[in-house]
Amino acid sequence: MLRQVRKMHVKAIKMRWLTGGVNYSYLLSSQDKAHSWLIDPAEAVEVLPELDEEEMKCIEAIVNTHHHYDHSGGNVAIAAALKKKGISPAVICGSRVSPGATEIPDHLQEYQLGNLKIKCIRTPCHTQDSVCYFAKDADTGEQCIFTGDTLFTAGCGRFFEGTGEEMDQALNRRILDGVSEPNWDTTKVYPGHEYTKSNVDFVRRAIYQNPGDNAALDKLELFCRKNEVSTGHFTLKDELEYNPFMRLDDPSVRDAVGDTAGSMTRAHVMDKLRKMKNSM
């Protein structure tokens, strides 16, 4: 179990690390810890032992970033375990494909969780029901976003149900616009998997090949050498500095995909970049 605690409490729970999935579930709680969301609890046998009685009784919703089993597979079992304790959480998901879904939020719909305001940002591409959840503490100004398999540190998810154009819209319009530019540098990113090291290896090999080509990538690479866990350590502004999927007009990115003339559409660059990553 990994704990990262600020006034806005985010508890990251490792799942499927022994089998290569390197997933995260997250318990997001208000300052007083009286109100919580349990996000992407795919593996009940790994998540439930990491929650104490006080944490369980404060869970108001089980929340999915998308319907894939390794994010939604624990919904029913966890809801049943909580029901035995007299707790009946909502199950908030992007679609009814997620097991046990009770609420399907609209794009930019907002929830109140104690002192936290949470905005649902629909980001179709990895799946058509992908949703990112932007949480803000109005009292402290702390902010974070849970991005599932849409945005990873230095990467993005595969386009299983979408296109390069949709991923460009998801990352570079919907997330950025939904969070709003003044908040980018203070919004910590909590993705669904710990893929940062492999993403950095790809970016180093394919795009910014030499130290000094991208100072932000150099810092991230050094962090990965020293730390196994990167979730919650980096912001949306950081992503804009080293994540090639959010830098589609960077000449280095365009050179890497063979667009030395700079004539490709952003969607085409996104598609080429994803194919390169898929084949790594």
Short mmCIF file of C-alpha atoms in Angstrom, two decimals:
data_model
loop_
_atom_site.label_atom_id
_atom_site.label_comp_id
_atom_site.label_asym_id
_atom_site.label_seq_id
_atom_site.Cartn_x
_atom_site.Cartn_y
_atom_site.Cartn_z
CA MET A 1 0.00 0.00 0.00
CA LEU A 2 1.16 3.53 -0.81
CA ARG A 3 -0.10 6.56 1.08
CA GLN A 4 0.17 10.07 -0.21
CA VAL A 5 -1.59 12.41 2.17
CA ARG A 6 -2.15 16.15 1.87
CA LYS A 7 -5.08 18.18 3.17
CA MET A 8 -6.96 16.74 0.22
CA HIS A 9 -6.41 13.07 1.02
CA VAL A 10 -5.49 10.69 -1.80
CA LYS A 11 -4.66 7.13 -0.83
CA ALA A 12 -3.22 5.12 -3.68
CA ILE A 13 -3.71 1.34 -3.50
CA LYS A 14 -1.61 -0.93 -5.66
CA MET A 15 -3.42 -3.69 -7.57
CA ARG A 16 -2.21 -6.42 -9.91
CA TRP A 17 1.47 -5.49 -9.46
CA LEU A 18 2.50 -9.12 -9.04
CA THR A 19 0.89 -10.02 -12.38
CA GLY A 20 2.21 -7.07 -14.38
CA GLY A 21 -0.88 -4.87 -14.40
CA VAL A 22 0.61 -2.20 -12.11
CA ASN A 23 -2.88 -0.73 -11.57
CA TYR A 24 -3.92 1.85 -9.02
CA SER A 25 -7.15 2.27 -7.13
CA TYR A 26 -7.58 5.53 -5.24
CA LEU A 27 -9.46 6.57 -2.13
CA LEU A 28 -10.17 10.30 -2.48
CA SER A 29 -11.31 11.93 0.75
CA SER A 30 -12.33 15.37 1.96
CA GLN A 31 -10.23 17.24 4.51
CA ASP A 32 -12.16 15.80 7.47
CA LYS A 33 -12.11 12.31 5.90
CA ALA A 34 -15.87 12.10 6.39
CA HIS A 35 -16.61 11.85 2.67
CA SER A 36 -14.80 9.59 0.18
CA TRP A 37 -14.86 8.19 -3.33
CA LEU A 38 -13.26 4.83 -4.13
CA ILE A 39 -11.95 5.07 -7.69
CA ASP A 40 -11.29 2.07 -9.98
CA PRO A 41 -11.29 -0.66 -7.29
CA ALA A 42 -10.84 -3.50 -9.78
CA GLU A 43 -9.58 -6.17 -7.40
CA ALA A 44 -11.68 -6.49 -4.26
CA VAL A 45 -9.25 -8.93 -2.65
CA GLU A 46 -6.46 -6.37 -2.93
CA VAL A 47 -8.43 -3.20 -2.19
CA LEU A 48 -10.64 -4.16 0.76
CA PRO A 49 -7.76 -5.18 3.09
CA GLU A 50 -6.23 -1.73 2.58
CA LEU A 51 -9.34 0.06 3.85
CA ASP A 52 -9.95 0.38 7.58
CA GLU A 53 -13.42 0.55 9.13
CA GLU A 54 -13.43 4.36 9.28
CA GLU A 55 -12.47 4.64 5.62
CA MET A 56 -15.12 2.15 4.53
CA LYS A 57 -17.98 3.88 6.30
CA CYS A 58 -17.17 7.17 4.57
CA ILE A 59 -17.32 5.82 0.99
CA GLU A 60 -20.14 7.60 -0.80
CA ALA A 61 -19.40 6.28 -4.29
CA ILE A 62 -17.53 3.60 -6.18
CA VAL A 63 -16.26 5.36 -9.30
CA ASN A 64 -14.87 4.07 -12.60
CA THR A 65 -12.73 5.91 -15.14
CA HIS A 66 -13.88 3.37 -17.77
CA HIS A 67 -15.42 -0.07 -18.11
CA HIS A 68 -12.34 -2.29 -18.63
CA TYR A 69 -12.19 -5.13 -16.13
CA ASP A 70 -8.93 -3.97 -14.57
CA HIS A 71 -10.73 -0.79 -13.50
CA SER A 72 -14.33 -1.87 -12.90
CA GLY A 73 -14.07 -5.57 -12.06
CA GLY A 74 -14.40 -5.08 -8.30
CA ASN A 75 -17.52 -2.90 -8.33
CA VAL A 76 -20.05 -5.57 -7.41
CA ALA A 77 -17.94 -7.37 -4.80
CA ILE A 78 -16.95 -4.15 -3.07
CA ALA A 79 -20.51 -2.80 -3.10
CA ALA A 80 -21.66 -6.10 -1.54
CA ALA A 81 -18.96 -5.95 1.14
CA LEU A 82 -19.92 -2.38 2.00
CA LYS A 83 -23.63 -3.24 2.06
CA LYS A 84 -22.94 -5.81 4.78
CA LYS A 85 -21.64 -2.93 6.88
CA GLY A 86 -24.72 -0.81 6.19
CA ILE A 87 -23.04 1.32 3.54
CA SER A 88 -24.77 1.82 0.19
CA PRO A 89 -22.53 3.80 -2.18
CA ALA A 90 -23.54 5.06 -5.60
CA VAL A 91 -21.65 3.46 -8.52
CA ILE A 92 -20.60 6.29 -10.85
CA CYS A 93 -19.39 5.18 -14.28
CA GLY A 94 -19.10 6.39 -17.84
CA SER A 95 -21.63 3.85 -19.09
CA ARG A 96 -23.82 0.93 -18.07
CA VAL A 97 -21.11 -1.43 -19.34
CA SER A 98 -19.39 -1.04 -15.97
CA PRO A 99 -20.82 -3.62 -13.54
CA GLY A 100 -23.39 -2.25 -11.11
CA ALA A 101 -23.42 1.27 -12.53
CA THR A 102 -26.12 3.47 -10.93
CA GLU A 103 -25.13 6.94 -12.20
CA ILE A 104 -23.79 8.02 -15.61
CA PRO A 105 -22.47 11.59 -15.41
CA ASP A 106 -22.70 14.03 -18.27
CA HIS A 107 -19.63 15.83 -19.63
CA LEU A 108 -18.62 18.55 -17.11
CA GLN A 109 -21.21 17.40 -14.56
CA GLU A 110 -20.11 18.30 -11.04
CA TYR A 111 -20.37 16.52 -7.69
CA GLN A 112 -19.78 17.79 -4.17
CA LEU A 113 -17.78 15.51 -1.88
CA GLY A 114 -17.58 17.22 1.47
CA ASN A 115 -15.45 20.30 0.83
CA LEU A 116 -14.30 18.96 -2.56
CA LYS A 117 -15.84 19.84 -5.89
CA ILE A 118 -15.39 17.15 -8.55
CA LYS A 119 -15.87 17.73 -12.26
CA CYS A 120 -16.48 14.78 -14.62
CA ILE A 121 -14.61 15.24 -17.90
CA ARG A 122 -15.67 12.74 -20.54
CA THR A 123 -12.68 11.74 -22.68
CA PRO A 124 -13.75 9.15 -25.29
CA CYS A 125 -10.98 7.28 -27.11
CA HIS A 126 -9.32 4.55 -25.04
CA THR A 127 -12.93 3.56 -24.49
CA GLN A 128 -15.98 5.56 -25.49
CA ASP A 129 -17.05 5.72 -21.84
CA SER A 130 -13.75 7.05 -20.46
CA VAL A 131 -14.15 9.76 -17.83
CA CYS A 132 -11.52 11.77 -15.96
CA TYR A 133 -12.37 13.25 -12.56
CA PHE A 134 -10.96 16.67 -11.63
CA ALA A 135 -11.13 17.35 -7.89
CA LYS A 136 -10.59 20.74 -6.27
CA ASP A 137 -10.48 21.81 -2.64
CA ALA A 138 -11.90 25.32 -2.68
CA ASP A 139 -10.49 26.02 0.80
CA THR A 140 -6.85 25.14 0.13
CA GLY A 141 -6.67 25.42 -3.66
CA GLU A 142 -5.32 21.87 -3.92
CA GLN A 143 -6.29 20.07 -7.10
CA CYS A 144 -5.84 16.70 -8.74
CA ILE A 145 -7.18 14.70 -11.66
CA PHE A 146 -7.78 10.95 -11.93
CA THR A 147 -7.16 10.06 -15.56
CA GLY A 148 -7.61 6.28 -15.81
CA ASP A 149 -6.13 5.04 -19.08
CA THR A 150 -6.51 8.32 -20.96
CA LEU A 151 -3.50 10.23 -19.65
CA PHE A 152 -0.43 8.54 -18.20
CA THR A 153 2.68 10.30 -16.98
CA ALA A 154 4.62 10.92 -20.23
CA GLY A 155 2.11 8.90 -22.25
CA CYS A 156 -1.51 8.05 -23.03
CA GLY A 157 -3.71 4.99 -23.42
CA ARG A 158 -4.20 2.90 -26.54
CA PHE A 159 -6.98 3.91 -28.91
CA PHE A 160 -9.06 0.78 -28.38
CA GLU A 161 -12.41 2.41 -29.17
CA GLY A 162 -11.34 5.69 -30.73
CA THR A 163 -9.07 7.57 -33.09
CA GLY A 164 -6.05 9.82 -32.96
CA GLU A 165 -8.33 12.79 -33.41
CA GLU A 166 -10.38 11.73 -30.39
CA MET A 167 -7.29 11.30 -28.23
CA ASP A 168 -6.05 14.73 -29.28
CA GLN A 169 -9.42 16.15 -28.26
CA ALA A 170 -9.39 14.18 -25.00
CA LEU A 171 -5.91 15.20 -23.88
CA ASN A 172 -5.45 18.59 -25.42
CA ARG A 173 -8.93 20.07 -25.38
CA ARG A 174 -11.24 18.32 -22.95
CA ILE A 175 -8.81 17.75 -20.07
CA LEU A 176 -6.97 21.04 -20.47
CA ASP A 177 -10.14 23.08 -21.00
CA GLY A 178 -12.00 21.23 -18.24
CA VAL A 179 -9.26 21.94 -15.71
CA SER A 180 -8.60 25.48 -17.08
CA GLU A 181 -5.15 26.91 -17.75
CA PRO A 182 -4.68 28.76 -14.43
CA ASN A 183 -4.94 25.36 -12.69
CA TRP A 184 -2.58 23.31 -14.86
CA ASP A 185 0.53 23.87 -12.76
CA THR A 186 -1.16 22.86 -9.49
CA THR A 187 -3.23 19.89 -10.69
CA LYS A 188 -1.55 16.60 -9.74
CA VAL A 189 -2.12 13.69 -12.12
CA TYR A 190 -3.21 10.28 -10.81
CA PRO A 191 -3.30 7.78 -13.71
CA GLY A 192 -4.67 4.25 -13.71
CA HIS A 193 -1.32 2.49 -14.11
CA GLU A 194 2.32 2.95 -13.16
CA TYR A 195 3.68 3.10 -16.71
CA THR A 196 5.97 6.08 -16.28
CA LYS A 197 9.34 4.34 -16.64
CA SER A 198 8.40 2.59 -19.89
CA ASN A 199 6.86 5.81 -21.21
CA VAL A 200 10.04 7.72 -20.44
CA ASP A 201 12.09 5.01 -22.16
CA PHE A 202 9.95 5.43 -25.29
CA VAL A 203 10.17 9.22 -25.31
CA ARG A 204 13.93 9.08 -24.79
CA ARG A 205 14.44 6.52 -27.54
CA ALA A 206 12.06 8.01 -30.10
CA ILE A 207 11.97 11.78 -29.58
CA TYR A 208 14.26 13.57 -27.14
CA GLN A 209 17.18 11.24 -27.65
CA ASN A 210 19.91 13.20 -25.86
CA PRO A 211 20.09 14.66 -22.36
CA GLY A 212 19.50 18.37 -22.73
CA ASP A 213 16.99 18.00 -25.57
CA ASN A 214 14.15 18.37 -23.07
CA ALA A 215 15.03 19.45 -19.52
CA ALA A 216 11.66 18.34 -18.11
CA LEU A 217 12.17 14.82 -19.48
CA ASP A 218 15.66 14.75 -17.99
CA LYS A 219 14.18 15.47 -14.54
CA LEU A 220 11.45 12.86 -14.97
CA GLU A 221 13.97 10.26 -16.11
CA LEU A 222 16.09 10.90 -13.02
CA PHE A 223 13.00 10.62 -10.80
CA CYS A 224 12.14 7.24 -12.34
CA ARG A 225 15.63 5.92 -11.65
CA LYS A 226 15.17 6.65 -7.96
CA ASN A 227 11.46 5.93 -7.43
CA GLU A 228 9.16 3.02 -8.21
CA VAL A 229 6.00 5.10 -7.78
CA SER A 230 5.31 8.30 -9.72
CA THR A 231 1.54 8.74 -9.36
CA GLY A 232 0.54 12.10 -7.89
CA HIS A 233 4.02 13.59 -8.17
CA PHE A 234 3.55 15.47 -11.45
CA THR A 235 1.13 18.08 -12.77
CA LEU A 236 -0.69 18.79 -16.00
CA LYS A 237 1.83 21.54 -16.68
CA ASP A 238 4.62 18.98 -16.34
CA GLU A 239 2.86 16.78 -18.91
CA LEU A 240 2.78 19.68 -21.36
CA GLU A 241 6.55 19.92 -21.07
CA TYR A 242 7.54 16.30 -21.77
CA ASN A 243 4.53 14.24 -22.91
CA PRO A 244 4.74 13.91 -26.72
CA PHE A 245 1.01 13.14 -27.01
CA MET A 246 0.42 16.64 -25.62
CA ARG A 247 3.14 18.22 -27.78
CA LEU A 248 1.90 17.34 -31.26
CA ASP A 249 3.19 20.58 -32.80
CA ASP A 250 6.67 20.27 -31.31
CA PRO A 251 9.16 20.01 -34.24
CA SER A 252 10.98 17.19 -32.41
CA VAL A 253 7.75 15.18 -32.21
CA ARG A 254 6.95 15.84 -35.86
CA ASP A 255 10.48 14.88 -36.91
CA ALA A 256 10.12 11.63 -34.97
CA VAL A 257 6.99 10.65 -36.91
CA GLY A 258 8.53 11.61 -40.25
CA ASP A 259 6.80 14.96 -40.69
CA THR A 260 9.84 17.14 -41.32
CA ALA A 261 7.73 19.51 -43.43
CA GLY A 262 5.23 20.03 -40.61
CA SER A 263 2.31 19.31 -42.93
CA MET A 264 0.54 16.47 -41.13
CA THR A 265 -2.68 17.08 -39.23
CA ARG A 266 -2.50 16.76 -35.46
CA ALA A 267 -4.67 13.64 -35.68
CA HIS A 268 -2.20 12.05 -38.11
CA VAL A 269 0.73 12.87 -35.84
CA MET A 270 -1.16 11.37 -32.89
CA ASP A 271 -1.88 8.17 -34.83
CA LYS A 272 1.74 7.80 -35.96
CA LEU A 273 3.05 8.45 -32.46
CA ARG A 274 0.72 5.85 -30.94
CA LYS A 275 1.74 3.25 -33.54
CA MET A 276 5.37 3.88 -32.67
CA LYS A 277 4.65 3.39 -28.98
CA ASN A 278 2.59 0.24 -29.67
CA SER A 279 5.51 -1.34 -31.52
CA MET A 280 8.15 -0.52 -28.89
#
